[in-house]
Short mmCIF file of C-alpha atoms and ligand atoms in Angstrom, two decimals:
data_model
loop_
_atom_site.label_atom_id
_atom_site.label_comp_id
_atom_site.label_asym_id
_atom_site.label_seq_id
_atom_site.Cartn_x
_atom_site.Cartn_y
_atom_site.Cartn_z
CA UNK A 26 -29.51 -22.10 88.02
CA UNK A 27 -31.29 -21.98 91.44
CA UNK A 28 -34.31 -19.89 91.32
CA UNK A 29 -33.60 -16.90 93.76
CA UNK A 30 -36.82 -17.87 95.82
CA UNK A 31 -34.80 -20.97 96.81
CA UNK A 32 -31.76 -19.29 97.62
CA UNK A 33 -33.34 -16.89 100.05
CA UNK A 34 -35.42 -20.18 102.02
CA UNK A 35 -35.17 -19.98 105.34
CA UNK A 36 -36.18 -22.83 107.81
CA UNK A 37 -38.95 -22.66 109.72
CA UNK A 38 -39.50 -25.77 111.62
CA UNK A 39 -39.81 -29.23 110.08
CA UNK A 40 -40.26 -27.53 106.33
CA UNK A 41 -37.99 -24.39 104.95
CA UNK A 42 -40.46 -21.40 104.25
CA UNK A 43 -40.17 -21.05 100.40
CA UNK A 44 -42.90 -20.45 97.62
CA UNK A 45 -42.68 -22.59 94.69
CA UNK A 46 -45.48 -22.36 92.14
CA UNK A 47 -47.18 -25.55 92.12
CA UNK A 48 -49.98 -26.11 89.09
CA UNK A 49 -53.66 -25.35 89.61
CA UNK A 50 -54.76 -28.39 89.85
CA UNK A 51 -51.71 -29.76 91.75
CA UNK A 52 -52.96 -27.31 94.15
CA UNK A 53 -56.50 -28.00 94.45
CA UNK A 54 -55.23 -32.32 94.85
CA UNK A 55 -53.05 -31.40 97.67
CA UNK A 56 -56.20 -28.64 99.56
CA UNK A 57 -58.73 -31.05 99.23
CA UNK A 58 -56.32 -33.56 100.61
CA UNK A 59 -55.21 -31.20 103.79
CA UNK A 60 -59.05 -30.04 104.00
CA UNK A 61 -59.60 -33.96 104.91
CA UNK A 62 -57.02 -33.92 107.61
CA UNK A 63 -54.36 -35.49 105.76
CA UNK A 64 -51.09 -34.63 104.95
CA UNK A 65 -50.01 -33.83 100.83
CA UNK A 66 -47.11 -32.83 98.88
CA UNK A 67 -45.75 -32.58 95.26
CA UNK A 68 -42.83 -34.65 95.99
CA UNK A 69 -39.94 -36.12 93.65
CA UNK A 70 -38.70 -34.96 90.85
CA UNK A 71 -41.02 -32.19 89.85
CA UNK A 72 -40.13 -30.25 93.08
CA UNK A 73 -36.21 -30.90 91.82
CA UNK A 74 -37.15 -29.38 88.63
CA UNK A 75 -38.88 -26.02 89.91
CA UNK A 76 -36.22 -25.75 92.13
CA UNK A 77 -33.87 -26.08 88.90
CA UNK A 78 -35.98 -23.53 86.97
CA UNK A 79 -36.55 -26.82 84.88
CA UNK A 80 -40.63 -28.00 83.42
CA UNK A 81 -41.00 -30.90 85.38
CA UNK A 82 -42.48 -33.96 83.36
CA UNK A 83 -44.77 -34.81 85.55
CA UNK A 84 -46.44 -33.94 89.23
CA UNK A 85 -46.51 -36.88 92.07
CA UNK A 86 -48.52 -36.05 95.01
CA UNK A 87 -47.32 -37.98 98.25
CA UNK A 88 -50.19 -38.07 101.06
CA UNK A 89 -50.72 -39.36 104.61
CA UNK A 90 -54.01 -40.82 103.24
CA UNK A 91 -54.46 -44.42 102.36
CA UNK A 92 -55.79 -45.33 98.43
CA UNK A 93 -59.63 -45.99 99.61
CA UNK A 94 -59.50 -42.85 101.32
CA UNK A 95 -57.72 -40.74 98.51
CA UNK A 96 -60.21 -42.98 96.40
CA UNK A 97 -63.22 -41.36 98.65
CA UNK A 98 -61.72 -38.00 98.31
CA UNK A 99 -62.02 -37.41 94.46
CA UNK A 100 -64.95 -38.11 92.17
CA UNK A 101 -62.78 -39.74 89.14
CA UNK A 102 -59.56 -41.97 89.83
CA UNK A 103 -58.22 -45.56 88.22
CA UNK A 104 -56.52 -47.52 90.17
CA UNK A 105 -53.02 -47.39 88.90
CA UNK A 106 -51.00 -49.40 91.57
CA UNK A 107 -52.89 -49.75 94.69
CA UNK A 108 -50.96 -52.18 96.14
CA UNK A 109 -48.22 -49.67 96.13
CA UNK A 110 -50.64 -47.38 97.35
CA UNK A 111 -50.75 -45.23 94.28
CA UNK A 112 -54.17 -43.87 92.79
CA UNK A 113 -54.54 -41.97 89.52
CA UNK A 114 -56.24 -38.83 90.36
CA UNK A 115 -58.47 -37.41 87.24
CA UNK A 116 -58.75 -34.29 87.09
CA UNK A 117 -60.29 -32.65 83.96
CA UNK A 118 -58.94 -35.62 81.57
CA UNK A 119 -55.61 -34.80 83.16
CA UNK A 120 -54.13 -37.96 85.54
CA UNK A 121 -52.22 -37.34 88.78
CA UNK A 122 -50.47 -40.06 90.74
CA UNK A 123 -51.25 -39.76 94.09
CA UNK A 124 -49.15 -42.01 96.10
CA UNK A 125 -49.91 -43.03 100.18
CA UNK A 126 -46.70 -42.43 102.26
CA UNK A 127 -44.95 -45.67 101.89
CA UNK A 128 -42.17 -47.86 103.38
CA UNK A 129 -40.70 -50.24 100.90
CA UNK A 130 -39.40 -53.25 102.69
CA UNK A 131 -36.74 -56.17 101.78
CA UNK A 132 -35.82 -56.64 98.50
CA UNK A 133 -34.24 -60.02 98.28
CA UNK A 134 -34.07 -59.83 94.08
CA UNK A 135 -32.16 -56.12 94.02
CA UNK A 136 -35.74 -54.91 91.49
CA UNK A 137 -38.04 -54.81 93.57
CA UNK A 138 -39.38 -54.47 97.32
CA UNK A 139 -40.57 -57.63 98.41
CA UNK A 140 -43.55 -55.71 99.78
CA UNK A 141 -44.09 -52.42 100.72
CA UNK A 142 -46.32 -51.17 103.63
CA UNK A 143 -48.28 -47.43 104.19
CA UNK A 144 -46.36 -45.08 106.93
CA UNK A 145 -47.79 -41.65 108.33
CA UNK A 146 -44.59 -40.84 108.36
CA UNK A 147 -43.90 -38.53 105.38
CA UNK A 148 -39.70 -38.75 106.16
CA UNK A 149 -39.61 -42.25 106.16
CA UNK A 150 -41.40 -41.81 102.55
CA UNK A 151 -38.46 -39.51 101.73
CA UNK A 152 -35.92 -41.93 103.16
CA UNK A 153 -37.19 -44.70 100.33
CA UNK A 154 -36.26 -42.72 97.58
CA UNK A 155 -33.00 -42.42 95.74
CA UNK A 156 -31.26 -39.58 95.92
CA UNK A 157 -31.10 -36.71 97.75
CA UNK A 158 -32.15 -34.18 95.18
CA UNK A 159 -35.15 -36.57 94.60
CA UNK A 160 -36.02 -36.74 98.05
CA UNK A 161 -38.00 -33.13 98.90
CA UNK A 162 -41.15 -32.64 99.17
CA UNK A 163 -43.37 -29.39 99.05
CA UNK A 164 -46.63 -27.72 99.29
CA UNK A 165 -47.51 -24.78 100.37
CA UNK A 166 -48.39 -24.96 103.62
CA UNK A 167 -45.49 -26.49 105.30
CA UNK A 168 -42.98 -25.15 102.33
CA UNK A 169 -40.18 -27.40 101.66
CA UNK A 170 -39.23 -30.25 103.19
CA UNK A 171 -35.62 -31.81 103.21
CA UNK A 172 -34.53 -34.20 105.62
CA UNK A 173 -31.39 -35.56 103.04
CA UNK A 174 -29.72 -31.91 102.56
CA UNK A 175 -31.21 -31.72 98.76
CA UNK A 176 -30.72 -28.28 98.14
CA UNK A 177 -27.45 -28.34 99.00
CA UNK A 178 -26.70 -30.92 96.45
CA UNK A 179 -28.61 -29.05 93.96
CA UNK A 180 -26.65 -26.11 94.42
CA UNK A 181 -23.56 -28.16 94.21
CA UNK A 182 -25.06 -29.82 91.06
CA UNK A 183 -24.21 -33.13 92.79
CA UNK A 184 -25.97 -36.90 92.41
CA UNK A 185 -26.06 -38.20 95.96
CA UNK A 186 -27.68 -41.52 97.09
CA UNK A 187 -30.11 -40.91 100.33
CA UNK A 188 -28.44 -42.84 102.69
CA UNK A 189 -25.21 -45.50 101.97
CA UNK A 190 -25.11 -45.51 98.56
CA UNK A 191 -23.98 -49.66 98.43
CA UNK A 192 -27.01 -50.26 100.51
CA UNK A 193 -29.53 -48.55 98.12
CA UNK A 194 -27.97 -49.90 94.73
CA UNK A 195 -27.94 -53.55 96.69
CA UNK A 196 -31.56 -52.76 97.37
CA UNK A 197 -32.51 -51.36 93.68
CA UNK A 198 -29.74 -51.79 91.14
CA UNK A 199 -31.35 -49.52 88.53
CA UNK A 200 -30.69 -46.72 90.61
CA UNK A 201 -26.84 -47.00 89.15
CA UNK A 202 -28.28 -46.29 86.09
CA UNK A 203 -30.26 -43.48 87.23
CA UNK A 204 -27.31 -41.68 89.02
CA UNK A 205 -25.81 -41.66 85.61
CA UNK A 206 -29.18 -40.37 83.54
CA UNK A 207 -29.62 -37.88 86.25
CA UNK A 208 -26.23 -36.81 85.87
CA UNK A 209 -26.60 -36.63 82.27
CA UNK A 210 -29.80 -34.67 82.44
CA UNK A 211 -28.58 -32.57 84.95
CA UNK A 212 -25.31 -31.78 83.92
CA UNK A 213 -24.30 -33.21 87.56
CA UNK A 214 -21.41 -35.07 89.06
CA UNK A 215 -22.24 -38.20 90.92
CA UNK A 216 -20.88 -37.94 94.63
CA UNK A 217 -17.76 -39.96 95.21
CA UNK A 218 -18.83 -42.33 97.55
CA UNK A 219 -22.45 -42.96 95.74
CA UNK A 220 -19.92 -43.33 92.10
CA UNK A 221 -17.88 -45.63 94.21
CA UNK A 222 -20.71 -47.97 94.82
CA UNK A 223 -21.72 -48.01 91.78
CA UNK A 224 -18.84 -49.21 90.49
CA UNK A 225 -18.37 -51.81 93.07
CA UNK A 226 -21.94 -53.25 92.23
CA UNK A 227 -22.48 -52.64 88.43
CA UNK A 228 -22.83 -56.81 87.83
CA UNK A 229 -25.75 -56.69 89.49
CA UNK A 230 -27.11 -54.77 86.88
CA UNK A 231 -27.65 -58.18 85.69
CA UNK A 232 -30.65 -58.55 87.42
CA UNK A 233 -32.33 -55.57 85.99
CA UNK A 234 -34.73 -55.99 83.02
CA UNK A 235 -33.50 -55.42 79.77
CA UNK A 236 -36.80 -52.74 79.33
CA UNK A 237 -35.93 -50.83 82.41
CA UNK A 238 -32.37 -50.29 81.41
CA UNK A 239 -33.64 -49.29 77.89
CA UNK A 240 -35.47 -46.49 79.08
CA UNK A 241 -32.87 -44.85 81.35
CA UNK A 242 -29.99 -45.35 78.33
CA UNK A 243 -33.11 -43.35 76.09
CA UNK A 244 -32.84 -40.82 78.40
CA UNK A 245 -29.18 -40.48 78.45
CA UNK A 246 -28.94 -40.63 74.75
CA UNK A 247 -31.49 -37.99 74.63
CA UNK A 248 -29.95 -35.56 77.11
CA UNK A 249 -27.61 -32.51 76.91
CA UNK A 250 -25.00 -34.34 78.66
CA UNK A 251 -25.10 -37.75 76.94
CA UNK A 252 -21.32 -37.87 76.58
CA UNK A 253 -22.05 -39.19 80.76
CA UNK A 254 -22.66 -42.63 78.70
CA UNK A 255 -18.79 -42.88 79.03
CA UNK A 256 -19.35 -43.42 83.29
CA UNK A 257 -21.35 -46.49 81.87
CA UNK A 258 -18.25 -48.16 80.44
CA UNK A 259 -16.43 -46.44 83.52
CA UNK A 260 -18.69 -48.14 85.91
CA UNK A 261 -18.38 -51.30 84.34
CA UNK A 262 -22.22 -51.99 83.76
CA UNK A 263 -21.13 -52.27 79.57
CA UNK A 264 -19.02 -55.26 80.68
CA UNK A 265 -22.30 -56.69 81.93
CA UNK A 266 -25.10 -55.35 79.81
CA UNK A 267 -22.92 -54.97 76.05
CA UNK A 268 -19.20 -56.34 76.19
CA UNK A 269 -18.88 -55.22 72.66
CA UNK A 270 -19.05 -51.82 73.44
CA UNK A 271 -17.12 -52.19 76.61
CA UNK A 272 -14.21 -53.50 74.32
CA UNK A 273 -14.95 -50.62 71.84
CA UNK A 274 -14.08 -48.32 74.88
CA UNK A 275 -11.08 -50.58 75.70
CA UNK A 276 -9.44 -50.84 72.63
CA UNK A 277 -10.39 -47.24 70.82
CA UNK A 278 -10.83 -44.97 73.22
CA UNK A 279 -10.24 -42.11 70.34
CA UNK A 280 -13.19 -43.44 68.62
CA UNK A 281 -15.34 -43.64 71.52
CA UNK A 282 -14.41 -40.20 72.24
CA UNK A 283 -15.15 -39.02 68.65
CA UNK A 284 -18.80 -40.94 68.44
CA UNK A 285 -19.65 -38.92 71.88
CA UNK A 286 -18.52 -35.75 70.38
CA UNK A 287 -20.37 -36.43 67.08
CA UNK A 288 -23.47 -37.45 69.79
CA UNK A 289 -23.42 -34.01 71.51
CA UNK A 290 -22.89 -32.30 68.10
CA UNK A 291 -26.69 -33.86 67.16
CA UNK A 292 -29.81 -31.38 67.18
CA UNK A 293 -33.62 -32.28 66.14
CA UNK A 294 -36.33 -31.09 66.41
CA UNK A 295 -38.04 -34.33 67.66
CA UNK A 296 -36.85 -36.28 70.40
CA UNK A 297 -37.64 -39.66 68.33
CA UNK A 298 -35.24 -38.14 65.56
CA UNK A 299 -32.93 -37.32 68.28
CA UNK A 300 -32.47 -40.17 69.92
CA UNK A 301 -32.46 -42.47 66.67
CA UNK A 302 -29.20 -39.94 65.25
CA UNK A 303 -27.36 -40.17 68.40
CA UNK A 304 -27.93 -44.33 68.86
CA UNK A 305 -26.78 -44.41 64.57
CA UNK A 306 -23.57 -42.40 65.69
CA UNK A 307 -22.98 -44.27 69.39
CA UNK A 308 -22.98 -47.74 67.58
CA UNK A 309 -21.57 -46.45 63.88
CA UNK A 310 -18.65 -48.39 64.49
CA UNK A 311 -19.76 -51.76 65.53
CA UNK A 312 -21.19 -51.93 62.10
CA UNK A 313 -25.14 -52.05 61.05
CA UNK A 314 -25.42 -56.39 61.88
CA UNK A 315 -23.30 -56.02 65.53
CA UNK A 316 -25.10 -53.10 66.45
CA UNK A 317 -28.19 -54.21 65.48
CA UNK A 318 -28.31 -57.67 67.56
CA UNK A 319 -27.09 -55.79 70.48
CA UNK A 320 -29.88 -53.18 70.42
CA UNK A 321 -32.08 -56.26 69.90
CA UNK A 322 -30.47 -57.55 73.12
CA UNK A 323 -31.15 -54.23 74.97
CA UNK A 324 -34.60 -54.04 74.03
CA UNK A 325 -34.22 -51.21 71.53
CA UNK A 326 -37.68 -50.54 70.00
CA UNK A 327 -37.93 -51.65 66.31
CA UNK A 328 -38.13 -48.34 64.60
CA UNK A 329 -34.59 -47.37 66.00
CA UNK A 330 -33.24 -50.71 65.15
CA UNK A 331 -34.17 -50.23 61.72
CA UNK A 332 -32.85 -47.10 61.40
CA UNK A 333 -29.59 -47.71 63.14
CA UNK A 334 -29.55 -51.29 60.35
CA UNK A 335 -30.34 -48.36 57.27
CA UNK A 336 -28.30 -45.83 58.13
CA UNK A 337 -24.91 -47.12 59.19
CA UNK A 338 -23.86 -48.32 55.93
CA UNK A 339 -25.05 -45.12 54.38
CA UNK A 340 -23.00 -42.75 56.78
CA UNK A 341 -19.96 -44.56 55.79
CA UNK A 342 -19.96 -44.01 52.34
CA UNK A 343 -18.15 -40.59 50.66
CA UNK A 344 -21.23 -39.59 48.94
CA UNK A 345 -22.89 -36.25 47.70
CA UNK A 346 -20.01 -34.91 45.80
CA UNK A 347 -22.43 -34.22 43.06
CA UNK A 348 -26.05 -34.33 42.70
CA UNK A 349 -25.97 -37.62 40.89
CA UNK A 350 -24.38 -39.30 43.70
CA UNK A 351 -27.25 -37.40 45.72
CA UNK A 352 -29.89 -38.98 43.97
CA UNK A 353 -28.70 -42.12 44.37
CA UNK A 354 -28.10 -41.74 48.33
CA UNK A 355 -31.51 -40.47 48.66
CA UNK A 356 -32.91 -43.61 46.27
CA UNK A 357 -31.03 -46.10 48.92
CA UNK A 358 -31.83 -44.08 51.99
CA UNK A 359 -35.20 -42.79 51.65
CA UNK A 360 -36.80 -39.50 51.90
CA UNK A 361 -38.28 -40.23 55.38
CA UNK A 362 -34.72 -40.92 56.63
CA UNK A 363 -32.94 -38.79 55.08
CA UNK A 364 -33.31 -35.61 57.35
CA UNK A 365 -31.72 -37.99 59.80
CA UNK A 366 -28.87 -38.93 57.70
CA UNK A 367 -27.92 -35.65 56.88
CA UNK A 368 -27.34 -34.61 60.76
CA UNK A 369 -25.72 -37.60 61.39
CA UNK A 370 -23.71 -36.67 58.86
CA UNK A 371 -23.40 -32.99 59.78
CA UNK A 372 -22.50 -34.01 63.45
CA UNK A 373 -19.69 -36.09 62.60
CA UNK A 374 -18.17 -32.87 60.70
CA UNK A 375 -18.46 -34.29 56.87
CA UNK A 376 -19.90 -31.95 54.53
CA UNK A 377 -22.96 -30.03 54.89
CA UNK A 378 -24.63 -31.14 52.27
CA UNK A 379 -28.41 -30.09 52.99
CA UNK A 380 -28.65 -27.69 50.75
CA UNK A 381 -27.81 -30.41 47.72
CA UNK A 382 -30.94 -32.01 49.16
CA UNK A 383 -33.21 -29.71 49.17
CA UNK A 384 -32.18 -28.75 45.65
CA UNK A 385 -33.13 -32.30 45.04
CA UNK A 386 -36.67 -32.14 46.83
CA UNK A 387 -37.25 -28.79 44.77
CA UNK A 388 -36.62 -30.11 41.50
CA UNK A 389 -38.72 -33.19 42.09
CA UNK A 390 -36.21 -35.77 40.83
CA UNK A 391 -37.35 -39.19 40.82
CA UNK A 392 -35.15 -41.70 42.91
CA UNK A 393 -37.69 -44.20 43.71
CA UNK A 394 -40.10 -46.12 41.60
CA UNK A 395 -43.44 -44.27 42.51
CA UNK A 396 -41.62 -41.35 41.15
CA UNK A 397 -41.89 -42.45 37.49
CA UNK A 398 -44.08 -41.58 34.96
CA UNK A 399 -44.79 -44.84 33.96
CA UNK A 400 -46.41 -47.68 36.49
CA UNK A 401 -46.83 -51.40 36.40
CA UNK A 402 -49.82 -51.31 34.20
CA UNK A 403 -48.26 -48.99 31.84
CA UNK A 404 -45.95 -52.18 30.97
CA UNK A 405 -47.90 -54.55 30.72
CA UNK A 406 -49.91 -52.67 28.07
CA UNK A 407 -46.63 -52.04 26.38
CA UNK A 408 -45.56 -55.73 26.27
CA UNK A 409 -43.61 -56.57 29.20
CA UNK A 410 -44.96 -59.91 30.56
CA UNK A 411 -47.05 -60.03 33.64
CA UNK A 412 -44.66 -61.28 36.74
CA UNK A 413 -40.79 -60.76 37.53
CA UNK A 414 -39.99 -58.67 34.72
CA UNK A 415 -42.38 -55.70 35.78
CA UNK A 416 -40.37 -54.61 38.56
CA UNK A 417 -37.30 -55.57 37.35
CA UNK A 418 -37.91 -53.39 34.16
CA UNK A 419 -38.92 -50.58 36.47
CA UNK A 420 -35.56 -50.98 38.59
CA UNK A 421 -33.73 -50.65 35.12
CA UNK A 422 -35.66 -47.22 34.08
CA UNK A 423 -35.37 -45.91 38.02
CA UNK A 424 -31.57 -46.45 37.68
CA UNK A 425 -31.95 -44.91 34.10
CA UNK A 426 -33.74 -41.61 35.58
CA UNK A 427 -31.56 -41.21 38.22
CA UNK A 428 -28.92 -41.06 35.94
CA UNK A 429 -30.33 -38.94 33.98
CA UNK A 430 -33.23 -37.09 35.24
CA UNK A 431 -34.94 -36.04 31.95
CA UNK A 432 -35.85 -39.06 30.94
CA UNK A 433 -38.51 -39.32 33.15
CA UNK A 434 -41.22 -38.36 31.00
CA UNK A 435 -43.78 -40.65 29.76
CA UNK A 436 -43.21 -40.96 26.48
CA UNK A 437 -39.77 -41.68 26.62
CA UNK A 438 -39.67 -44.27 29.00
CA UNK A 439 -42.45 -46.19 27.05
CA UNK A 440 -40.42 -45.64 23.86
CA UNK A 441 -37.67 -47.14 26.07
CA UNK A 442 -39.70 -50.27 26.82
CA UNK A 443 -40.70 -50.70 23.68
CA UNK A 444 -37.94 -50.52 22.11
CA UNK A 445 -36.55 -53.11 24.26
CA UNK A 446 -39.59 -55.24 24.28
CA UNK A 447 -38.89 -55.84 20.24
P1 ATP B 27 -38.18 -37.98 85.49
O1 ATP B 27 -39.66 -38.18 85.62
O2 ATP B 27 -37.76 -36.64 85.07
O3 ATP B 27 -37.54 -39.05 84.75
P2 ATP B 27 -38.23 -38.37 88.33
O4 ATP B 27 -37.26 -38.02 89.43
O5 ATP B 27 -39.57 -37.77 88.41
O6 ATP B 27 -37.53 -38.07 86.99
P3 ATP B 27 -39.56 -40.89 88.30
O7 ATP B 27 -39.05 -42.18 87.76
O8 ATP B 27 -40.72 -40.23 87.65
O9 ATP B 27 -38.30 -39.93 88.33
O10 ATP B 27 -39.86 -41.15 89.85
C1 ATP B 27 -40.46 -40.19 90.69
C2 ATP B 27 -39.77 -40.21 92.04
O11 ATP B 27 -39.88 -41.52 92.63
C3 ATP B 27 -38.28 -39.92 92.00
O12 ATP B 27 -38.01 -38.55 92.01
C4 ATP B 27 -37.79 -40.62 93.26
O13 ATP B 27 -38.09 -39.86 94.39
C5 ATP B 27 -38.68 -41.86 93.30
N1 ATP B 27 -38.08 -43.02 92.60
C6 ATP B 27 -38.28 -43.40 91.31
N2 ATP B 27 -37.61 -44.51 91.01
C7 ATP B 27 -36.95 -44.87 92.13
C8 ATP B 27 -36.10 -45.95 92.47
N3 ATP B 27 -35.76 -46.87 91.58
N4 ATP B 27 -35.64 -46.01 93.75
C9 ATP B 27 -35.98 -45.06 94.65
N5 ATP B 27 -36.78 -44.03 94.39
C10 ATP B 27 -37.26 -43.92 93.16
MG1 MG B 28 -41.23 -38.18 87.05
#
């Protein structure tokens, strides 16, 4: 929802009188900035997300003033990109990127500008950017400025490329990607004529870097309106980046659709656990080795890949019926995973079974090998000889005690030992 400051703007020359609540120490950046004579706004995507009643991630500062002199202006900065004209403004421990108003010029490899020069123009720095609802800028001394009609597509919840669309994804061809994560963020359409260019141009998503595209399909994944992953396969960048799962959305659409539901179904409370459920129940069906080499491919970070290799076999099986068949899910899955395993499982609609868990975790039932009474020493001392046979004799009392969780007591898993030791 539009905050009702916004909706009662009016213009007033080049910016549209309108109070937005910019940080403290946003505020002081863009003063001392202005006090030197130069122009300064919050600019990007946190003025889109206080205009959406949304906590923006972060706060980019866009100035008139080149790096050396931003550089001059504040006691503490790094210099984060300067020949991009962007300086890291410290203040109290806390970094700001203060960017120089910028003009980005060919880009002849469709990543990257081939170089990029400083403009006093702060519009032509608006121009640059991506989409429209990206493209305002603010402070409070000229209020909001929006050359690309930004609001308007904000109120109509609409992803709009600033400018002709094929141009800027010819230019950039992450941006394709970006319309889509926006859109999923958002819970925005993408304007027809910027969806038709994506379309059109999705194989150059080709020349994109697998680690850029992984972070925008993170934040898809990880937003309220993931199930916009199906205007990936709709676009046609799949085809280019995973023909598996293009095929997958070929041949069984009904499963596609079910995985996305199951995806939306998904809550955590941490983003990591979040996004690791909803990538086990996206690629579920390609089974743990497919899915696995084509995270690999699309520079999925380890820890998801080996939970997406763990817990696809495990989701699969008709388990938890009783507590014994509990135990022995949580032996093969893991305490640590198992939280995640149980809302994957939850989210696809099998049985709640959480509460057999935690009757599990109460009890204290052994269902690894640290769990029992007895340790390596222990054997050796009752006669088992030193090498393979220690842990193999420990794997036979584990699957013992999980059987039957009483006989995990000292004494009768020595007895046990001994007994078979004679
Ligand atoms: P978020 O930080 O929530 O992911 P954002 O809009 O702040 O979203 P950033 O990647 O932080 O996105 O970029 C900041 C701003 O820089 C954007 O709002 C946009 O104006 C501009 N921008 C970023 N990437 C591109 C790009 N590939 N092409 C054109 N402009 C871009
Ligand atoms: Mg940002």
């Amino acid at each position: 929802m539009l905050r009702k400051a916004c909706k009662e703007a009016c213009v007033l020359g080049k910016g549209i009188l309108m109070r937005m609540e910019l940080p403290k120490k946003v505020k002081h950046i863009i003063s001392k900035l202005e006090e030197k004579g130069y122009e300064a706004y919050a600019v990007g995507g946190c003025v889109r997300d206080t205009i959406l009643g949304r906590v923006p991630l972060d706060w980019d500062i866009t100035t008139s003033a080149k790096p050396l002199e931003i550089k001059g202006i504040f006691p503490v900065t790094l210099d984060t990109g300067l020949q991009h004209g962007t300086v890291t403004v410290m203040i109290e421990k806390e970094g700001y990127e203060v960017t120089t108003f910028r003009l980005d010029g060919a880009y002849s490899d469709g990543r990257h500008p081939d170089e990029v020069s400083f403009t006093s123009s702060l519009v032509e720095d608006l121009k640059r950017r991506d989409f429209t609802i990206n493209a305002m800028a603010y402070s409070d001394k000229t209020g909001l400025v929006d050359e690309f009609s930004g609001m308007e597509d904000l109120k109509n919840k609409t992803v709009r490329s600033v400018g002709r669309a094929e141009e800027r994804f010819t230019e950039d061809a992450l941006r394709m990607l970006r319309a889509i994560r926006f859109a999923g963020q958002l819970g925005f359409s993408i304007e027809a004529e910027t969806f038709e260019a994506v379309k059109k141009l999705s194989e150059n998503i080709a020349r994109v870097s697998a680690e850029r595209i992984a972070k925008e399909l993170e934040k898809l994944i990880l937003s309220d309106g993931c199930e916009k992953i199906k205007l990936i396969y709709e676009a046609g960048i799949f085809a280019v980046i995973a023909p598996e799962i293009d095929e997958f959305f070929k041949t069984k659409p009904e499963r596609v659709n079910k995985a996305i539901k199951a995806m939306e179904n998904a809550v955590y409370h941490t983003k990591k656990g979040l996004h690791r459920i909803r990538t086990v129940l996206f690629f579920e069906e390609l089974g743990e080795n497919k899915a696995c080499e084509l995270l690999k491919s699309l520079k999925s970070d380890n820890d998801t890949i080996n939970t997406v290799r763990h817990l696809i076999p495990l989701l699969g099986r008709e388990v938890e019926c009783s507590e014994l068949e509990m135990r022995r899910t949580v032996n093969l899955c893991g305490h640590k995973a198992m939280p995640l395993l149980l809302e994957a499982r939850r989210a696809k609609g099998l049985r709640d079974v959480t509460a057999l868990y935690e009757d599990i975790v109460k009890k204290g039932c052994c269902t690894d090998i640290s769990g029992l009474k007895v340790n390596g020493n222990d054997l050796l001392e009752a006669g088992v000889p030193k090498g393979v046979m220690i842990g193999k004799t420990l794997n036979r009392l584990l699957e013992m005690v999980i059987e039957n969780p009483e006989f995990n007591t000292r004494e009768k898993l020595l007895s046990e030992v001994r007994e078979n030791e004679e």
